[in-house]
Amino acid sequence: MAHPEQRTAPKAGTSGAPHPDAEKAAALRRMKNIALALLVAMAVIFCVAFAFARQYPWLEYVRSAAEGGMVGALADWFAVTALFKYPMGIKIPHTAIIPNRKDQIGASLGEFVETNFLSENVVAEKLAGTQIAEKVGAWLSKPASAQRVAREGAAAMRGAMAVLKDDDVRDVIESMVRKHLVDPPWGPPIGKVAERIFADGHHHALVDLLVDRSTLWIQANHDTISGLVSDRSPAWVPQFVDGLVGDKIYTEIYKFARAVQNDPHHELRQQLDSYLADLAQELQHDPAMIARAENIKAQVLGDPEVRNLAGRTWETIKKALFDAVDDPQSELRLKFTGAVQEFGTRLATDPELAGKANAWISDAASYLVRTYKHEIASIITDTVERWDAVETSQKIELQVGKDLQFIRINGTVVGSLAGLAIFTLATLVFH
């Protein structure tokens, strides 16, 4: 009889420690040897009992038991072997099932996982009892965990900053500036804001500041004001007259400034309020004033200015972020770490917040399962399809072959008992 075994074993690892697959292969070989030893033992017993059965009639019972054991062992060897390869290399129909039907098995396994595991109800029930938010919160509330999140976040930010191209970012900032700042007309929105400010009187503080500074300047610059009068008077006017006129003008200007400073309802203040209110309306509704505002905007924010603004903005942001993420004691890192820890504490101690977080996680998981369960399950199908047929058979045999060898052992034992029982029953009935 040809040897019924075709042993295969994975390559040993290069390291000194035994590879888990090597241990499984050794265990599989041991079980195969035990099953084969039982088969050989049954064959030897059968031959001895068959040879001496006429001299010792009781050996008929032993021969029948051994014969049944051999039949059971060979049948189960054939069944187990047919799963993984052709028995003795003979291409018998419906053998080598796993390598020949690898793709169908992978598709069936993927469909089984999709139907029974990637179900909204199954996922929701599992998440409902997991309390993910509370566990995540308890972990985040620990200082070491919050610092680790901050470190990982800093590393991610450095990686993102390294990947981003400066020109692309500048283009994005420039497009945003143009879309939200340059392209929209300035007149109407500025006019609306100014109208509200002027109506509420918020500009009065600025007017007070300007009046106070002007009064102080006038008070401290008597000679300057008098000199302006002297410089502009005719040459034939005597100098003492220029001095008198200059002093008079200075005194009147200072008195006027003091009057405006001390009287909140001064006529100049009222005129200024009226002018500003009219200006706010013109910025909103007067085409000429709106056009003037657009001209000013074009002068301030032309193409070169916008491009330079975008470049300076990105360089400033980039430098600030690099400095912040590289320094563990930076204000950004410390605040982020504190915010993570505080959020974790709230998750762990606030049932309402944890309930909302768990509900959101459950909804998100249900959406992913509902929308992408076929794509997730196809990972199994696609992976199995990429496997080599022989390698797949070897992998599966390595994982379950040891247990399958018990079928051969049990088949030998059960076959022996069945053969003995059948022979005994036949002897009792027909003799």
XYZ file of C-alpha atoms in Angstrom:
431
model
C 0.000 0.000 0.000
C 1.342 3.436 -0.905
C 2.139 5.812 1.886
C -1.014 7.868 2.544
C 0.772 11.000 3.733
C 2.222 13.937 1.813
C 3.733 16.114 4.472
C 4.248 19.818 3.931
C 5.684 22.312 6.375
C 6.250 26.049 6.180
C 9.727 27.441 5.987
C 11.326 28.031 9.345
C 11.911 31.608 10.448
C 15.344 33.129 10.344
C 15.324 34.124 14.007
C 16.315 31.849 16.879
C 12.837 31.782 18.441
C 10.531 29.070 17.066
C 7.965 30.419 14.639
C 4.322 29.735 15.627
C 3.716 28.061 12.255
C 6.708 25.803 12.837
C 5.221 24.674 16.145
C 1.862 23.997 14.498
C 3.571 22.060 11.691
C 5.415 19.918 14.241
C 2.161 19.215 16.116
C 0.432 18.311 12.843
C 3.217 15.873 11.951
C 2.923 14.213 15.368
C -0.831 13.696 14.964
C -0.346 12.319 11.444
C 2.257 9.882 12.736
C -0.080 8.705 15.510
C -2.935 8.152 13.039
C -0.588 6.355 10.653
C 0.795 4.218 13.486
C -2.740 3.102 14.393
C -3.388 2.172 10.758
C -0.155 0.178 10.591
C -0.985 -1.490 13.919
C -4.426 -2.515 12.579
C -2.785 -3.915 9.433
C -0.266 -5.944 11.442
C -2.987 -7.272 13.764
C -5.164 -8.152 10.784
C -2.342 -10.095 9.094
C -1.472 -12.038 12.255
C -5.119 -12.817 13.037
C -5.823 -13.811 9.435
C -2.823 -16.173 9.369
C -3.668 -18.005 12.619
C -7.458 -17.811 12.563
C -7.892 -21.534 11.625
C -5.760 -22.620 14.559
C -7.333 -20.196 16.976
C -10.956 -19.492 16.011
C -11.275 -16.654 18.528
C -8.832 -14.698 16.349
C -11.727 -14.227 13.901
C -13.083 -11.602 16.261
C -9.674 -9.896 16.372
C -9.385 -10.071 12.581
C -12.848 -8.498 12.155
C -12.006 -5.709 14.584
C -8.683 -5.021 12.840
C -10.326 -5.158 9.419
C -12.974 -2.640 10.508
C -10.268 -0.452 12.005
C -8.304 -0.428 8.731
C -11.403 0.365 6.696
C -12.327 3.221 9.052
C -8.770 4.570 9.104
C -8.402 4.471 5.315
C -11.842 5.989 4.722
C -11.185 8.856 7.106
C -7.670 9.342 5.749
C -9.180 9.650 2.297
C -11.828 12.115 3.536
C -9.329 14.308 5.387
C -6.732 14.196 2.619
C -9.328 14.986 -0.055
C -9.932 18.342 1.603
C -6.386 19.571 0.979
C -4.900 17.563 -1.907
C -5.385 14.703 -4.319
C -5.065 11.397 -2.386
C -1.794 9.754 -3.472
C -1.654 12.270 -6.329
C -4.607 10.673 -8.150
C -7.048 13.259 -9.514
C -10.194 11.646 -8.214
C -13.340 13.750 -8.770
C -14.411 15.897 -5.822
C -11.027 15.763 -4.112
C -8.495 18.544 -3.393
C -11.578 20.561 -2.500
C -9.889 23.556 -0.866
C -7.320 24.351 -3.611
C -9.861 23.722 -6.395
C -12.691 25.701 -4.782
C -10.571 28.345 -3.057
C -12.340 31.311 -4.661
C -15.823 29.926 -3.975
C -14.852 29.260 -0.341
C -13.549 32.825 0.015
C -16.738 34.251 -1.500
C -18.897 32.098 0.783
C -16.849 33.122 3.828
C -17.152 36.795 2.886
C -20.909 36.442 2.389
C -21.197 34.639 5.742
C -19.331 37.425 7.550
C -21.371 40.098 5.765
C -24.683 38.435 6.625
C -24.021 37.361 10.199
C -21.459 39.841 11.542
C -21.724 43.042 9.504
C -25.313 43.606 10.556
C -26.609 46.882 11.973
C -28.417 45.068 14.787
C -25.373 42.999 15.716
C -23.064 46.024 15.709
C -25.560 48.180 17.635
C -26.110 45.511 20.300
C -22.370 44.998 20.706
C -21.638 48.719 20.998
C -24.564 49.252 23.382
C -22.925 47.093 26.024
C -19.360 48.209 25.381
C -19.596 51.766 26.804
C -16.867 53.002 24.498
C -17.228 56.660 25.466
C -16.753 55.985 29.187
C -13.684 53.811 28.553
C -12.145 56.327 26.158
C -12.908 59.122 28.619
C -11.270 57.257 31.508
C -8.166 56.735 29.372
C -8.027 60.333 28.143
C -8.485 61.726 31.670
C -5.078 60.345 32.668
C -2.271 62.913 32.271
C 0.002 60.417 30.537
C -2.712 59.557 28.012
C -3.499 63.203 27.286
C 0.215 63.903 26.781
C 0.464 60.942 24.435
C -2.468 62.236 22.374
C -0.756 65.630 22.256
C 2.513 64.013 21.103
C 0.777 61.993 18.415
C -1.188 65.051 17.330
C 2.020 67.072 17.118
C 3.655 64.342 15.028
C 0.636 64.226 12.729
C 0.700 68.000 12.359
C 4.426 67.978 11.557
C 3.808 65.307 8.955
C 0.960 67.250 7.415
C 3.013 70.441 7.331
C 5.879 68.582 5.678
C 3.588 67.119 3.021
C 1.821 70.386 2.206
C 3.376 72.438 -0.575
C 3.869 76.108 0.265
C 2.735 77.285 -3.172
C -0.478 75.238 -2.951
C -1.294 76.599 0.498
C -0.577 80.148 -0.614
C -2.883 79.637 -3.577
C -5.652 78.440 -1.256
C -5.193 81.395 1.112
C -5.092 83.787 -1.816
C -8.285 82.338 -3.299
C -10.013 82.605 0.087
C -8.886 86.222 0.498
C -10.139 87.069 -2.969
C -13.439 85.244 -2.469
C -14.260 86.623 0.949
C -12.364 89.934 1.067
C -11.400 91.261 -2.347
C -14.213 90.249 -4.690
C -17.202 91.333 -2.544
C -17.876 95.120 -2.647
C -16.673 96.921 0.464
C -19.072 99.864 0.502
C -22.407 98.280 1.569
C -21.069 96.001 4.329
C -18.818 98.729 5.741
C -21.752 101.125 5.578
C -24.006 98.719 7.489
C -21.429 98.186 10.207
C -20.687 101.914 10.431
C -24.409 102.744 10.611
C -24.852 100.448 13.599
C -21.719 101.804 15.310
C -22.718 105.426 14.783
C -26.338 104.808 15.834
C -25.196 103.226 19.113
C -22.693 106.038 19.759
C -19.654 103.739 19.931
C -17.637 106.251 17.913
C -17.909 108.922 20.622
C -14.987 107.464 22.546
C -12.777 107.838 19.449
C -14.015 111.399 18.904
C -13.218 112.234 22.546
C -9.717 110.858 22.104
C -9.112 112.902 18.957
C -10.472 116.092 20.579
C -8.371 115.576 23.699
C -5.181 114.984 21.732
C -5.911 117.970 19.475
C -6.507 120.250 22.474
C -3.262 119.108 24.108
C -1.365 119.698 20.861
C -2.820 123.210 20.474
C -1.966 124.011 24.095
C 1.646 122.887 23.633
C 2.261 124.567 20.248
C 1.597 128.303 20.742
C 4.683 129.327 18.798
C 3.841 127.024 15.887
C 0.357 128.444 15.456
C 1.555 132.047 15.830
C 4.367 131.379 13.386
C 1.903 130.200 10.757
C 0.159 133.614 10.987
C 3.454 135.492 10.666
C 4.602 133.422 7.721
C 1.410 134.103 5.765
C 0.940 137.835 6.504
C 2.083 140.495 3.959
C 5.617 141.801 4.336
C 4.494 145.362 4.966
C 2.527 144.359 8.133
C 4.540 145.275 11.213
C 5.919 142.356 13.218
C 4.202 143.361 16.460
C 0.862 143.247 14.603
C 1.616 139.708 13.430
C 2.306 138.773 17.033
C -0.936 140.257 18.247
C -2.950 138.561 15.503
C -1.157 135.241 16.076
C -1.847 135.369 19.801
C -5.495 136.200 19.142
C -5.905 133.355 16.676
C -4.168 130.917 18.998
C -6.393 131.963 21.908
C -9.570 131.556 19.865
C -8.501 128.192 18.506
C -7.646 126.927 21.986
C -10.941 128.260 23.429
C -12.847 126.537 20.633
C -11.006 123.252 21.207
C -11.696 123.462 24.967
C -15.375 124.153 24.287
C -15.637 121.087 22.038
C -13.745 119.053 24.652
C -15.983 120.077 27.564
C -19.392 120.012 25.838
C -20.623 116.529 24.804
C -23.428 118.207 22.837
C -21.280 120.782 21.079
C -22.437 121.783 17.613
C -19.233 120.424 16.036
C -19.863 117.027 17.621
C -23.444 117.063 16.314
C -22.262 118.046 12.843
C -19.704 115.245 12.943
C -22.406 112.738 13.970
C -24.610 113.909 11.111
C -21.737 113.659 8.626
C -20.827 110.150 9.727
C -24.470 109.006 9.545
C -24.717 110.385 5.996
C -21.442 108.681 5.079
C -22.760 105.323 6.294
C -25.863 105.712 4.130
C -23.847 106.768 1.075
C -21.539 103.755 1.433
C -24.619 101.542 1.209
C -26.713 103.297 -1.444
C -24.708 105.934 -3.338
C -23.091 104.433 -6.488
C -20.438 107.143 -6.559
C -19.401 106.529 -2.952
C -19.458 102.758 -3.487
C -17.197 103.207 -6.526
C -14.786 105.334 -4.457
C -14.660 102.597 -1.835
C -13.890 100.046 -4.565
C -11.076 102.246 -5.870
C -9.576 102.458 -2.407
C -9.869 98.671 -2.078
C -8.136 98.174 -5.426
C -5.274 100.431 -4.320
C -4.885 98.684 -0.971
C -5.421 95.089 -2.143
C -4.126 94.796 -5.672
C -2.833 91.524 -7.115
C 0.741 91.853 -5.748
C -0.531 92.892 -2.337
C -2.932 89.951 -2.089
C -0.214 87.511 -3.138
C 2.243 88.952 -0.629
C -0.433 88.892 2.086
C -1.149 85.209 1.421
C 2.556 84.364 1.508
C 3.211 86.258 4.737
C 0.112 84.776 6.364
C 1.145 81.200 5.546
C 4.747 81.730 6.626
C 3.558 83.194 9.931
C 1.094 80.370 10.562
C 3.619 77.711 9.580
C 6.367 79.067 11.812
C 3.982 79.479 14.750
C 2.679 75.918 14.386
C 6.165 74.398 14.054
C 7.353 76.279 17.124
C 4.264 75.215 19.082
C 4.341 71.502 18.203
C 8.098 71.175 18.739
C 8.003 72.701 22.219
C 6.328 70.450 24.833
C 5.897 73.500 27.066
C 4.371 75.726 24.392
C 1.045 77.310 25.194
C -0.632 75.462 22.321
C 0.627 72.036 23.474
C -0.261 72.710 27.108
C -3.734 73.987 26.273
C -4.370 71.088 23.898
C -3.230 68.565 26.513
C -5.426 70.197 29.137
C -8.400 70.256 26.772
C -7.968 66.540 25.981
C -7.735 65.637 29.664
C -10.731 67.800 30.546
C -12.763 66.257 27.727
C -11.826 62.769 28.917
C -12.894 63.611 32.463
C -16.246 64.883 31.216
C -16.770 61.764 29.122
C -16.027 59.546 32.106
C -18.161 61.461 34.628
C -20.988 63.060 32.642
C -23.606 60.398 31.772
C -25.456 62.722 29.401
C -22.335 63.545 27.379
C -21.221 59.908 27.377
C -24.690 58.850 26.205
C -24.551 61.326 23.322
C -21.052 60.144 22.377
C -22.093 56.479 22.500
C -25.159 57.235 20.386
C -22.992 59.064 17.850
C -20.508 56.172 17.735
C -23.353 53.679 17.296
C -24.921 55.757 14.521
C -21.563 56.148 12.773
C -20.842 52.419 13.013
C -24.333 51.572 11.756
C -23.876 53.941 8.825
C -20.510 52.408 7.933
C -21.903 48.889 8.171
C -25.036 49.802 6.226
C -23.118 51.608 3.490
C -19.848 49.708 3.217
C -20.505 46.221 4.595
C -20.137 44.661 1.154
C -16.813 46.433 0.595
C -15.612 45.375 4.057
C -16.587 41.750 3.499
C -14.993 41.808 0.052
C -11.625 42.147 1.790
C -11.943 38.465 2.729
C -13.019 37.442 -0.769
C -10.317 39.477 -2.521
C -7.610 38.306 -0.124
C -8.470 34.634 -0.607
C -8.583 35.113 -4.392
C -5.032 36.494 -4.324
C -3.723 33.486 -2.409
C -2.010 30.675 -4.258
C -4.207 27.539 -4.250
C -1.543 25.217 -2.831
C -0.420 27.791 -0.281
C -4.038 28.320 0.807
C -4.510 24.594 1.309
C -1.327 24.429 3.355
C -2.346 27.412 5.507
C -5.748 25.954 6.313
C -4.329 22.480 6.972
C -1.759 24.013 9.299
C -4.510 25.685 11.335
C -7.054 22.842 11.538
C -5.170 19.760 10.357
C -4.189 18.692 13.884
C -7.830 18.473 14.919
C -8.760 16.720 11.681
C -6.243 13.963 12.432
C -8.430 13.036 15.410
C -11.062 12.076 12.844
C -8.659 9.471 11.484
C -7.876 8.201 14.982
C -11.550 8.095 15.927
C -12.331 6.417 12.599
C -9.821 3.683 13.378
C -11.275 3.078 16.848
C -14.922 3.290 15.733
C -14.208 1.094 12.695
C -12.648 -1.555 14.915
C -15.616 -1.581 17.289
C -18.060 -1.602 14.363
C -16.230 -4.496 12.669
C -16.187 -6.483 15.913
C -19.873 -5.794 16.573
C -20.944 -6.731 13.035
C -18.952 -9.979 13.084
C -20.246 -10.906 16.543
C -23.855 -10.216 15.580
C -23.502 -12.208 12.361
C -21.976 -15.133 14.233
C -24.777 -15.180 16.770
C -27.515 -14.958 14.134
C -26.204 -17.354 11.525
C -24.587 -20.040 13.711
